[in-house]
Every structure is written in C-alpha cells, then in structure tokens.
Amino acid sequence: MGDTGRAVAGTVTGALLALVLVAGTAGAESAGGAGPSELNAKVVWAHAGRAYLASNDPLPLVEGDILKFYDGKKVAAEGAVSSILDGTLAIARLKSGSLDPTKKLDRLRITAEHPHLRPVDVMRIGIPSRSNLLFACGTPSVRSPLPRAAYRGEAISMRSFVLTRDKSDASTAQWPDTLLVRLFDESTDQEIALERGELDAAVFWPGELSTQMRESPRWRDFSYGGRSRVILNALLSGDAADSRLASADTTALLWLNEAVFRGDLTPWNRTSGSPVALEPPATNPPAPPHRFEVSRSLPGWQTLERALRGAGASSSNTGSAPVRVALMPASATPSDPIWFSFAVRCPVLSSPDLRAYVRSLGPDAIASIVDCPIARSAQ
C-alpha cells in the first residue's frame, strides 16, 4: 500500500498511470472451466419453489450458479442460486422438479456449477481513479482480474487501457478476449456512461452510487465486489474498564454503514473470513457510550466521526476509553482487541443482458481491476 500523500504526477508519464498487471487477490475461478462439483451443504427447508441450503463452511457459490438436487441417483430438482446470506446460507429458486414431497431433505446430494454462458469478445469496464472516504488513491493503476498474469495490457490514452487475454490458457476461456478499461474521476460520469451504453460494467467505491441508480429497475439488481486486502476495524483497549463494545456502540457502527456508505460495507467475522448477518439499525439510533476516534489517515475521517458520535453524543466524553476506527490490512494483528469489523465492498453494475455473465466471472474479480494505493492506517 502506497503513501497516500503522494500527488498524481503532472507529467504525461505520470498521467498515463502505470499499468501494473499483477495477480489478482480475489479473482474467481473461470466459469465454465470445470463441470459440476459436489457441494458440502444440506437442504434445511424447501417451500414455494425455493430451497434453502446451509453449510458449516463458506459456500463456494455466486448468484446464478446452477444446482442439482439428487435423491439417490435421481435428479429431484434443478435450480439456480438467487442469493447468498452470511456466506454459509444460500437460497435457490427451483426451475424444474420439486423438493416439497421429499421427506428427508438433509439426505439430498447437491452439485453446483457455474452457468455455461457464451463469453463476450470485448467488455468495456469503467473504474474509479478518484479517492473516497476510506482511502485516497495516489497513482491508480489497472491490474489483471485473474489470479494469474492472463492478460497483457497497455495504455491507449491517458484515461483508458486495453487488456488482451492470453488465449493459450484454456482455463480462462470464459473471460472476454479483450477488456477495455476506462478511468473516471467522477462517479456521476460513470453513471452517465452506463446509461448511454458506453460501458458494459462499472465499479464504484462504497457509498457513492446514487439513489437513482440504486432504485432504478434497470440497475438496482447489482452485485458487490469485495476488496479482500483491507478491513475497517473498531478497536477498544483491553485495559479499558468496560473492555468491550456496548450494544449502542455496535448500533452506531451499523448506522454509519447505512447513513454514510448506503449499506455497501458488510459486517465481517475476521476469524472465519465470512460476512455476519446483522439487521440495519432504526433511524436516529441512541448515542453510543464510548467516544469514537476515526484514524486521521482516512480522507473522510471527519464525516465518519460525526456519524459515529451522533447528534446526541458528546464529542468531549472522556469518561470512557475511546473506540478507535481504522482501515487495516486483513492480515493485521493490532495490539488492541478488534471488537467489530466491516469488509469493504464495491458496487459492480452491469447492463442487464450481461449481468449473469458478470456474476459468473465473479464481481470480486471485476472489482480487483482497480489497483489503488491505499493509506496505511495507524495501528
């Protein structure tokens, strides 16, 4: 992670933005490269054409994945994943067959595979070159969306790049032959480009996608791509008299996500590496008993601090230990205990006719194209 104090170079060389094609950290497997695989999960309920699957481990599924439910050697039903909750619970909409008459759902065998969608030849992707509330981009660059150097890239202008896939690698055959990546300084310009059909997909920073796009029937069914290398953590000293967060503190953090980031962050279990299902708080949450202090390395620390402290909270409350909020590497081991974490997710929008295809590639992989130097939070 680079020092965010560096300014973007004013020279043509700096403006071209070095194209660094390194291995992606969160790339999904190439869809269609493998056949059905056995799923370590159980059907816990089936009703009204839906099946609910649960597992003790994170499910290797994405929305749109094809599922088959076997009763012995017979296919009892087929369906597709419609949503994934908490990483270990999935809901599938059945397209054929039925599970309602099945008495022993937990004995069903389940297979899963990515849908075999026809790859597109060219995909136009818009990515942010701007900073945001959580981190400042120094000199942003573009990186390969795959966990290998499968794309060769070059700059074709100051604001756009072309990535060409190595067709000799059969495992990447589901990916487009060419990715045309365009940088945007303003999120509004990205939204306009999507509306005009100038982009096939676009990545947005947390919280910046407009209400209009979120509520539009054409765009609201978007996906999220995670930035797996960084976590937003809330820490409270183990030496504090009240050595854990109060419920109102947790509510304040959840309110921050809704009020500032529009729910784009997700509560995260650092131990298991999976999301945590928590209900968003009601409007006007109670003032937290602890004083929140947001790391000054975050560009939007003042906005975040105001939202966390709330209108009724005292900014000079010195009667309790402060709760520090900082963006840290996922592998960080700070000296103070971490009591709450958010994973950083980016909305990934795509045209409706390409939505299933983008999901089959993996929104995490699309979001990883953005290679932005992030501020190193104080630990």
Short mmCIF file of N, CA and C in Angstrom, two decimals, residues 29-36 61-67 79-81 95 112-119 174 355-362:
data_model
loop_
_atom_site.label_atom_id
_atom_site.label_comp_id
_atom_site.label_asym_id
_atom_site.label_seq_id
_atom_site.Cartn_x
_atom_site.Cartn_y
_atom_site.Cartn_z
N GLU A 29 -12.65 -18.35 -9.94
CA GLU A 29 -12.26 -19.33 -10.93
C GLU A 29 -12.99 -19.04 -12.23
N SER A 30 -12.37 -19.40 -13.31
CA SER A 30 -13.01 -19.19 -14.60
C SER A 30 -14.28 -20.02 -14.68
N ALA A 31 -15.39 -19.32 -14.98
CA ALA A 31 -16.66 -20.02 -15.08
C ALA A 31 -16.66 -20.89 -16.32
N GLY A 32 -17.22 -22.05 -16.20
CA GLY A 32 -17.33 -22.95 -17.34
C GLY A 32 -16.08 -23.78 -17.54
N GLY A 33 -15.01 -23.56 -16.74
CA GLY A 33 -13.79 -24.31 -16.92
C GLY A 33 -13.86 -25.69 -16.31
N ALA A 34 -14.86 -25.93 -15.45
CA ALA A 34 -14.99 -27.23 -14.80
C ALA A 34 -16.45 -27.63 -14.78
N GLY A 35 -16.70 -28.94 -14.62
CA GLY A 35 -18.06 -29.43 -14.58
C GLY A 35 -18.64 -29.32 -13.19
N PRO A 36 -19.79 -29.97 -12.95
CA PRO A 36 -20.43 -29.90 -11.64
C PRO A 36 -19.54 -30.48 -10.55
N LEU A 61 -20.12 -20.42 -3.79
CA LEU A 61 -21.18 -20.14 -4.75
C LEU A 61 -21.24 -18.65 -5.08
N VAL A 62 -21.76 -18.36 -6.24
CA VAL A 62 -22.12 -16.99 -6.61
C VAL A 62 -23.53 -17.03 -7.16
N GLU A 63 -24.19 -15.88 -7.17
CA GLU A 63 -25.55 -15.84 -7.70
C GLU A 63 -25.56 -16.30 -9.15
N GLY A 64 -26.55 -17.12 -9.48
CA GLY A 64 -26.65 -17.63 -10.83
C GLY A 64 -26.09 -19.03 -11.00
N ASP A 65 -25.34 -19.52 -10.02
CA ASP A 65 -24.80 -20.87 -10.12
C ASP A 65 -25.94 -21.90 -10.24
N ILE A 66 -25.70 -22.94 -11.03
CA ILE A 66 -26.70 -23.97 -11.28
C ILE A 66 -26.56 -25.09 -10.25
N LEU A 67 -27.66 -25.46 -9.62
CA LEU A 67 -27.68 -26.51 -8.61
C LEU A 67 -28.55 -27.67 -9.06
N GLY A 79 -32.15 -25.99 -10.03
CA GLY A 79 -32.42 -24.58 -9.76
C GLY A 79 -31.17 -23.74 -9.90
N ALA A 80 -31.30 -22.48 -9.54
CA ALA A 80 -30.17 -21.54 -9.62
C ALA A 80 -30.12 -20.72 -8.34
N VAL A 81 -28.91 -20.39 -7.91
CA VAL A 81 -28.72 -19.60 -6.69
C VAL A 81 -29.26 -18.19 -6.91
N LYS A 95 -36.14 -24.44 -10.84
CA LYS A 95 -36.63 -24.25 -12.21
C LYS A 95 -37.31 -25.49 -12.75
N ALA A 112 -23.06 -28.35 -7.82
CA ALA A 112 -23.10 -26.94 -8.26
C ALA A 112 -22.11 -26.74 -9.39
N GLU A 113 -22.46 -25.84 -10.29
CA GLU A 113 -21.54 -25.45 -11.35
C GLU A 113 -21.89 -24.05 -11.83
N HIS A 114 -20.89 -23.36 -12.35
CA HIS A 114 -21.14 -22.06 -12.95
C HIS A 114 -21.92 -22.25 -14.24
N PRO A 115 -22.81 -21.31 -14.55
CA PRO A 115 -23.55 -21.43 -15.81
C PRO A 115 -22.61 -21.32 -17.01
N HIS A 116 -22.86 -22.11 -18.03
CA HIS A 116 -22.03 -22.08 -19.23
C HIS A 116 -22.56 -21.00 -20.16
N LEU A 117 -22.12 -19.79 -19.92
CA LEU A 117 -22.56 -18.65 -20.71
C LEU A 117 -21.55 -18.38 -21.82
N ARG A 118 -22.06 -17.93 -22.93
CA ARG A 118 -21.19 -17.65 -24.06
C ARG A 118 -20.32 -16.44 -23.74
N PRO A 119 -19.01 -16.59 -23.78
CA PRO A 119 -18.13 -15.45 -23.48
C PRO A 119 -18.32 -14.33 -24.50
N GLN A 174 -13.55 -18.56 -20.46
CA GLN A 174 -14.84 -17.91 -20.22
C GLN A 174 -14.71 -16.39 -20.19
N ARG A 355 -25.56 -9.25 -17.00
CA ARG A 355 -25.48 -9.39 -15.54
C ARG A 355 -25.13 -10.81 -15.12
N ALA A 356 -25.79 -11.80 -15.72
CA ALA A 356 -25.49 -13.19 -15.36
C ALA A 356 -24.06 -13.54 -15.75
N TYR A 357 -23.60 -13.02 -16.86
CA TYR A 357 -22.24 -13.30 -17.31
C TYR A 357 -21.21 -12.69 -16.35
N VAL A 358 -21.45 -11.45 -15.93
CA VAL A 358 -20.54 -10.79 -14.99
C VAL A 358 -20.51 -11.55 -13.67
N ARG A 359 -21.66 -12.02 -13.21
CA ARG A 359 -21.70 -12.78 -11.97
C ARG A 359 -20.98 -14.11 -12.10
N SER A 360 -21.04 -14.71 -13.29
CA SER A 360 -20.33 -15.97 -13.48
C SER A 360 -18.82 -15.76 -13.46
N LEU A 361 -18.35 -14.61 -13.92
CA LEU A 361 -16.92 -14.30 -13.85
C LEU A 361 -16.49 -14.03 -12.41
N GLY A 362 -17.40 -13.40 -11.65
CA GLY A 362 -17.10 -13.08 -10.25
C GLY A 362 -16.92 -11.60 -10.05
#
